[in-house]
Amino acid sequence: GQRDFVANVSHELRTPLTSIDGFAQAILDGTAADRDAQMHAAQVIHEESDRLARLVDDLLDLARLDAGQMTFARAPVDVNALVARVADRLSLRAQEKEVRLENEVSGLPMVAGDGDRLAQVFTNLIDNALKHTPAGGIVRLRGEALAGEVQLHVEDNGPGIPAEDLPRIFERFYQVDRARRGGAGRGTGLGLAISREIVQAHGGHLTATSAPGKGSCFTVHLPLDLSTASTVSRRRR
Ligand code: ADP
């Protein structure tokens, strides 16, 4: 409920603030005495500030979605080009992680919607896939048009998601490995919640399957009938 959400928000904001404060104190009171310790403290402050900024961005998106104030364009979108653009933007990160990012999406018909918001969804999904795939792994993007919809798959061969966690990963703040605290890589736990709402606002849905130990597959389903996209921007809550 709303009260849980506020408690979660407070907790999630407090965690990076506590470590920013702690490391700033260490510089001020001389606990971080030498240059190495000070550089380390500054690095942590930098990373945690970054995380706070991402949290605030995500919370703003959620607030807009909840208030029905996120506006969605309803233009023809070429998902082939869109996925290619997002993949291209993330190709450097894939290289750094030594993960092969293969884009097999092509020949799909147009859908109706908001290209920037859909790009946000694919950025979140591909980013997650890259994050959870070890070096030498593959993230594959595939697409097909069937059953009146376009289905876009983001597939990885990372560790997968335990069956008991799978139904919960779209919940706000839910993270499977909550022990992995702090640091540059740690997410907000809000990405999938936001992505699911964006896809639903397009009259579609976002699903996930996973074989633990083998990988995960996230699928964006978007209605092919351009007229059904007129549900876009109408909240159903
Ligand atoms: P986060 O900011 O933690 O990435 P998300 O809402 O995007 O938040 O994802 C929620 C959780 O779902 C992640 O913390 C992670 O545990 C799990 N998850 C998401 N994508 C994958 C994936 N491709 N492989 C394994 N776990 C994943």
Short mmCIF file of C-alpha atoms and ligand atoms in Angstrom, two decimals:
data_model
loop_
_atom_site.label_atom_id
_atom_site.label_comp_id
_atom_site.label_asym_id
_atom_site.label_seq_id
_atom_site.Cartn_x
_atom_site.Cartn_y
_atom_site.Cartn_z
CA GLY A 1 0.00 0.00 0.00
CA GLN A 2 0.81 3.67 -0.01
CA ARG A 3 2.22 3.55 3.53
CA ASP A 4 4.66 0.75 2.60
CA PHE A 5 5.67 2.79 -0.40
CA VAL A 6 6.47 5.87 1.67
CA ALA A 7 8.41 3.75 4.18
CA ASN A 8 10.36 2.19 1.30
CA VAL A 9 11.10 5.56 -0.24
CA SER A 10 12.38 6.92 3.06
CA HIS A 11 14.57 3.89 3.57
CA GLU A 12 15.93 3.92 0.03
CA LEU A 13 16.76 7.62 0.21
CA ARG A 14 18.29 7.33 3.64
CA THR A 15 20.72 4.57 2.73
CA PRO A 16 22.82 6.56 0.24
CA LEU A 17 22.51 9.69 2.38
CA THR A 18 23.91 7.82 5.37
CA SER A 19 26.93 6.70 3.43
CA ILE A 20 27.46 10.12 1.85
CA ASP A 21 27.38 11.66 5.31
CA GLY A 22 29.68 9.03 6.77
CA PHE A 23 32.35 9.43 4.11
CA ALA A 24 32.14 13.23 4.16
CA GLN A 25 32.63 13.08 7.95
CA ALA A 26 35.64 10.82 7.49
CA ILE A 27 37.26 13.47 5.30
CA LEU A 28 36.34 16.28 7.68
CA ASP A 29 37.45 14.66 10.92
CA GLY A 30 40.64 13.21 9.48
CA THR A 31 39.63 9.54 9.67
CA ALA A 32 40.31 9.47 5.94
CA ALA A 33 43.84 10.65 6.54
CA ASP A 34 45.86 9.95 3.42
CA ARG A 35 45.15 10.72 -0.16
CA ASP A 36 44.03 7.18 -1.00
CA ALA A 37 41.45 7.16 1.79
CA GLN A 38 40.20 10.57 0.72
CA MET A 39 39.93 9.52 -2.91
CA HIS A 40 38.01 6.45 -1.85
CA ALA A 41 35.65 8.58 0.25
CA ALA A 42 35.10 10.98 -2.66
CA GLN A 43 34.44 8.05 -4.98
CA VAL A 44 31.78 6.65 -2.66
CA ILE A 45 30.18 10.07 -2.27
CA HIS A 46 30.14 10.41 -6.05
CA GLU A 47 28.56 6.99 -6.61
CA GLU A 48 25.96 7.37 -3.90
CA SER A 49 24.99 10.85 -5.17
CA ASP A 50 24.57 9.31 -8.57
CA ARG A 51 22.32 6.67 -7.11
CA LEU A 52 20.27 9.29 -5.29
CA ALA A 53 19.79 11.19 -8.55
CA ARG A 54 18.57 7.99 -10.27
CA LEU A 55 16.20 7.31 -7.40
CA VAL A 56 14.74 10.79 -7.62
CA ASP A 57 14.29 10.45 -11.41
CA ASP A 58 12.55 7.09 -10.99
CA LEU A 59 10.35 8.36 -8.16
CA LEU A 60 9.31 11.32 -10.29
CA ASP A 61 8.37 8.97 -13.11
CA LEU A 62 6.29 6.85 -10.73
CA ALA A 63 4.61 9.90 -9.24
CA ARG A 64 3.68 11.10 -12.73
CA LEU A 65 2.39 7.65 -13.68
CA ASP A 66 0.32 7.41 -10.49
CA ALA A 67 -1.14 10.86 -11.01
CA GLY A 68 -1.91 10.07 -14.65
CA GLN A 69 0.36 12.96 -15.54
CA MET A 70 2.87 11.13 -17.62
CA THR A 71 1.99 12.16 -21.14
CA PHE A 72 2.45 9.67 -23.94
CA ALA A 73 2.83 10.56 -27.57
CA ARG A 74 0.78 8.37 -29.87
CA ALA A 75 2.80 8.38 -33.03
CA PRO A 76 3.77 5.53 -35.36
CA VAL A 77 6.91 3.94 -33.94
CA ASP A 78 9.37 1.83 -35.92
CA VAL A 79 10.40 -0.63 -33.21
CA ASN A 80 13.14 -2.08 -35.44
CA ALA A 81 14.93 1.26 -35.56
CA LEU A 82 14.13 1.99 -31.93
CA VAL A 83 15.62 -1.27 -30.61
CA ALA A 84 18.66 -0.82 -32.88
CA ARG A 85 19.20 2.67 -31.48
CA VAL A 86 18.99 1.53 -27.87
CA ALA A 87 21.26 -1.46 -28.58
CA ASP A 88 23.77 0.85 -30.22
CA ARG A 89 23.74 3.16 -27.23
CA LEU A 90 24.42 0.24 -24.89
CA SER A 91 27.02 -1.47 -27.09
CA LEU A 92 29.93 0.14 -25.28
CA ARG A 93 28.69 -1.12 -21.92
CA ALA A 94 28.31 -4.58 -23.43
CA GLN A 95 31.89 -4.44 -24.70
CA GLU A 96 33.18 -3.34 -21.32
CA LYS A 97 31.38 -6.25 -19.73
CA GLU A 98 32.58 -8.60 -22.48
CA VAL A 99 29.01 -9.60 -23.20
CA ARG A 100 27.86 -10.07 -26.78
CA LEU A 101 24.82 -7.96 -27.55
CA GLU A 102 23.06 -9.43 -30.58
CA ASN A 103 20.19 -7.61 -32.17
CA GLU A 104 18.03 -9.85 -34.37
CA VAL A 105 15.04 -7.53 -34.42
CA SER A 106 14.02 -6.70 -37.98
CA GLY A 107 11.07 -6.54 -40.30
CA LEU A 108 8.50 -5.80 -37.59
CA PRO A 109 5.48 -3.65 -38.42
CA MET A 110 4.93 -0.23 -36.87
CA VAL A 111 3.26 0.15 -33.51
CA ALA A 112 1.63 3.27 -32.09
CA GLY A 113 3.03 4.97 -29.07
CA ASP A 114 5.71 7.07 -27.49
CA GLY A 115 9.15 6.32 -28.91
CA ASP A 116 11.06 7.95 -26.05
CA ARG A 117 9.11 6.07 -23.40
CA LEU A 118 9.46 2.78 -25.26
CA ALA A 119 13.19 3.46 -25.58
CA GLN A 120 13.24 3.90 -21.80
CA VAL A 121 11.69 0.44 -21.43
CA PHE A 122 14.22 -1.26 -23.73
CA THR A 123 17.08 0.61 -22.08
CA ASN A 124 15.94 -0.73 -18.70
CA LEU A 125 15.54 -4.31 -19.98
CA ILE A 126 18.82 -4.46 -21.92
CA ASP A 127 20.66 -2.71 -19.10
CA ASN A 128 19.33 -5.30 -16.64
CA ALA A 129 20.28 -8.14 -18.97
CA LEU A 130 23.83 -6.79 -19.34
CA LYS A 131 24.09 -6.27 -15.60
CA HIS A 132 23.14 -9.86 -14.87
CA THR A 133 25.15 -11.57 -17.60
CA PRO A 134 28.71 -12.67 -16.83
CA ALA A 135 31.64 -12.03 -19.17
CA GLY A 136 31.47 -14.27 -22.21
CA GLY A 137 27.68 -14.33 -22.10
CA ILE A 138 25.14 -13.24 -24.69
CA VAL A 139 22.23 -10.84 -24.61
CA ARG A 140 19.96 -11.44 -27.57
CA LEU A 141 17.19 -9.18 -28.84
CA ARG A 142 14.49 -10.85 -30.88
CA GLY A 143 11.11 -9.84 -32.18
CA GLU A 144 8.07 -11.28 -33.88
CA ALA A 145 4.59 -10.26 -34.91
CA LEU A 146 1.95 -12.75 -33.83
CA ALA A 147 -1.51 -13.00 -32.29
CA GLY A 148 -2.25 -9.37 -33.07
CA GLU A 149 0.77 -8.07 -31.29
CA VAL A 150 4.42 -7.33 -31.66
CA GLN A 151 6.52 -9.28 -29.17
CA LEU A 152 10.01 -8.09 -28.38
CA HIS A 153 12.27 -10.35 -26.35
CA VAL A 154 15.34 -9.41 -24.34
CA GLU A 155 17.07 -12.68 -23.56
CA ASP A 156 20.17 -13.27 -21.48
CA ASN A 157 22.11 -16.30 -20.34
CA GLY A 158 22.89 -14.99 -16.88
CA PRO A 159 22.00 -16.63 -13.57
CA GLY A 160 18.25 -16.25 -14.08
CA ILE A 161 15.65 -15.43 -11.47
CA PRO A 162 14.47 -17.89 -8.79
CA ALA A 163 10.88 -19.03 -9.35
CA GLU A 164 9.73 -17.58 -6.02
CA ASP A 165 11.10 -14.13 -6.93
CA LEU A 166 9.91 -14.06 -10.52
CA PRO A 167 6.32 -12.88 -9.80
CA ARG A 168 7.65 -10.10 -7.58
CA ILE A 169 10.35 -8.44 -9.67
CA PHE A 170 7.86 -5.95 -11.12
CA GLU A 171 6.97 -4.67 -7.65
CA ARG A 172 8.33 -1.32 -6.64
CA PHE A 173 11.72 -1.60 -4.90
CA TYR A 174 11.82 -5.37 -5.22
CA GLN A 175 15.35 -6.67 -5.76
CA VAL A 176 16.29 -10.32 -5.70
CA ASP A 177 19.72 -9.80 -4.23
CA ARG A 178 19.18 -7.10 -1.68
CA ALA A 179 22.48 -7.92 -0.01
CA ARG A 180 24.33 -6.27 -2.88
CA ARG A 181 24.19 -2.85 -1.19
CA GLY A 182 25.74 0.36 -2.37
CA GLY A 183 28.14 1.02 -5.19
CA ALA A 184 27.85 2.33 -8.70
CA GLY A 185 26.13 -0.71 -10.14
CA ARG A 186 23.32 -1.03 -7.69
CA GLY A 187 19.93 -0.20 -9.15
CA THR A 188 16.86 1.34 -7.62
CA GLY A 189 14.49 -1.61 -7.86
CA LEU A 190 12.06 0.67 -9.68
CA GLY A 191 13.05 0.13 -13.30
CA LEU A 192 10.79 -2.85 -14.02
CA ALA A 193 7.84 -1.30 -12.17
CA ILE A 194 8.13 1.80 -14.36
CA SER A 195 8.69 -0.23 -17.54
CA ARG A 196 5.63 -2.37 -16.89
CA GLU A 197 3.43 0.71 -16.42
CA ILE A 198 4.76 2.32 -19.59
CA VAL A 199 4.04 -0.82 -21.61
CA GLN A 200 0.57 -1.10 -20.08
CA ALA A 201 -0.12 2.52 -20.98
CA HIS A 202 0.48 1.41 -24.57
CA GLY A 203 -2.24 -1.22 -24.24
CA GLY A 204 0.39 -3.94 -23.94
CA HIS A 205 2.03 -5.96 -21.22
CA LEU A 206 5.48 -6.90 -19.98
CA THR A 207 6.27 -10.46 -18.93
CA ALA A 208 9.29 -12.42 -17.76
CA THR A 209 10.30 -16.05 -17.82
CA SER A 210 13.43 -17.54 -16.39
CA ALA A 211 15.27 -20.81 -16.12
CA PRO A 212 17.46 -20.43 -13.04
CA GLY A 213 21.06 -21.11 -13.99
CA LYS A 214 20.31 -20.63 -17.68
CA GLY A 215 19.02 -17.11 -18.07
CA SER A 216 16.01 -14.83 -18.27
CA CYS A 217 13.76 -13.59 -21.01
CA PHE A 218 11.73 -10.41 -20.78
CA THR A 219 9.00 -9.87 -23.37
CA VAL A 220 7.34 -6.62 -24.32
CA HIS A 221 3.92 -7.26 -25.90
CA LEU A 222 2.55 -4.32 -27.89
CA PRO A 223 -0.80 -4.34 -29.69
CA LEU A 224 -0.48 -4.39 -33.44
CA ASP A 225 -3.82 -2.78 -34.07
CA LEU A 226 -2.84 0.87 -34.18
CA SER A 227 -6.30 1.87 -32.98
CA THR A 228 -6.02 -0.03 -29.66
CA ALA A 229 -3.18 2.29 -28.81
CA SER A 230 -5.80 4.94 -28.25
CA THR A 231 -5.94 3.52 -24.72
CA VAL A 232 -2.56 5.17 -24.33
CA SER A 233 -2.32 7.75 -21.56
CA ARG A 234 -5.65 6.67 -20.04
CA ARG A 235 -4.86 5.28 -16.63
CA ARG A 236 -6.87 2.30 -15.51
CA ARG A 237 -6.48 2.47 -11.77
P1 ADP B 1 17.11 -2.73 -10.48
O1 ADP B 1 17.29 -1.26 -10.35
O2 ADP B 1 17.48 -3.48 -9.22
O3 ADP B 1 17.70 -3.31 -11.72
P2 ADP B 1 14.60 -3.48 -11.68
O4 ADP B 1 13.20 -3.13 -11.29
O5 ADP B 1 15.05 -3.10 -13.04
O6 ADP B 1 15.52 -2.87 -10.56
O7 ADP B 1 14.79 -5.04 -11.48
C1 ADP B 1 14.32 -5.66 -10.28
C2 ADP B 1 15.13 -6.89 -9.94
O8 ADP B 1 14.85 -7.92 -10.88
C3 ADP B 1 16.63 -6.71 -9.99
O9 ADP B 1 17.11 -6.16 -8.79
C4 ADP B 1 17.11 -8.11 -10.21
O10 ADP B 1 17.16 -8.81 -8.97
C5 ADP B 1 16.01 -8.74 -11.04
N1 ADP B 1 16.35 -8.77 -12.48
C6 ADP B 1 15.95 -7.90 -13.43
N2 ADP B 1 16.41 -8.24 -14.64
C7 ADP B 1 17.14 -9.38 -14.46
C8 ADP B 1 17.87 -10.24 -15.35
N3 ADP B 1 17.96 -10.00 -16.66
N4 ADP B 1 18.48 -11.32 -14.80
C9 ADP B 1 18.40 -11.59 -13.47
N5 ADP B 1 17.72 -10.80 -12.59
C10 ADP B 1 17.10 -9.72 -13.08
#
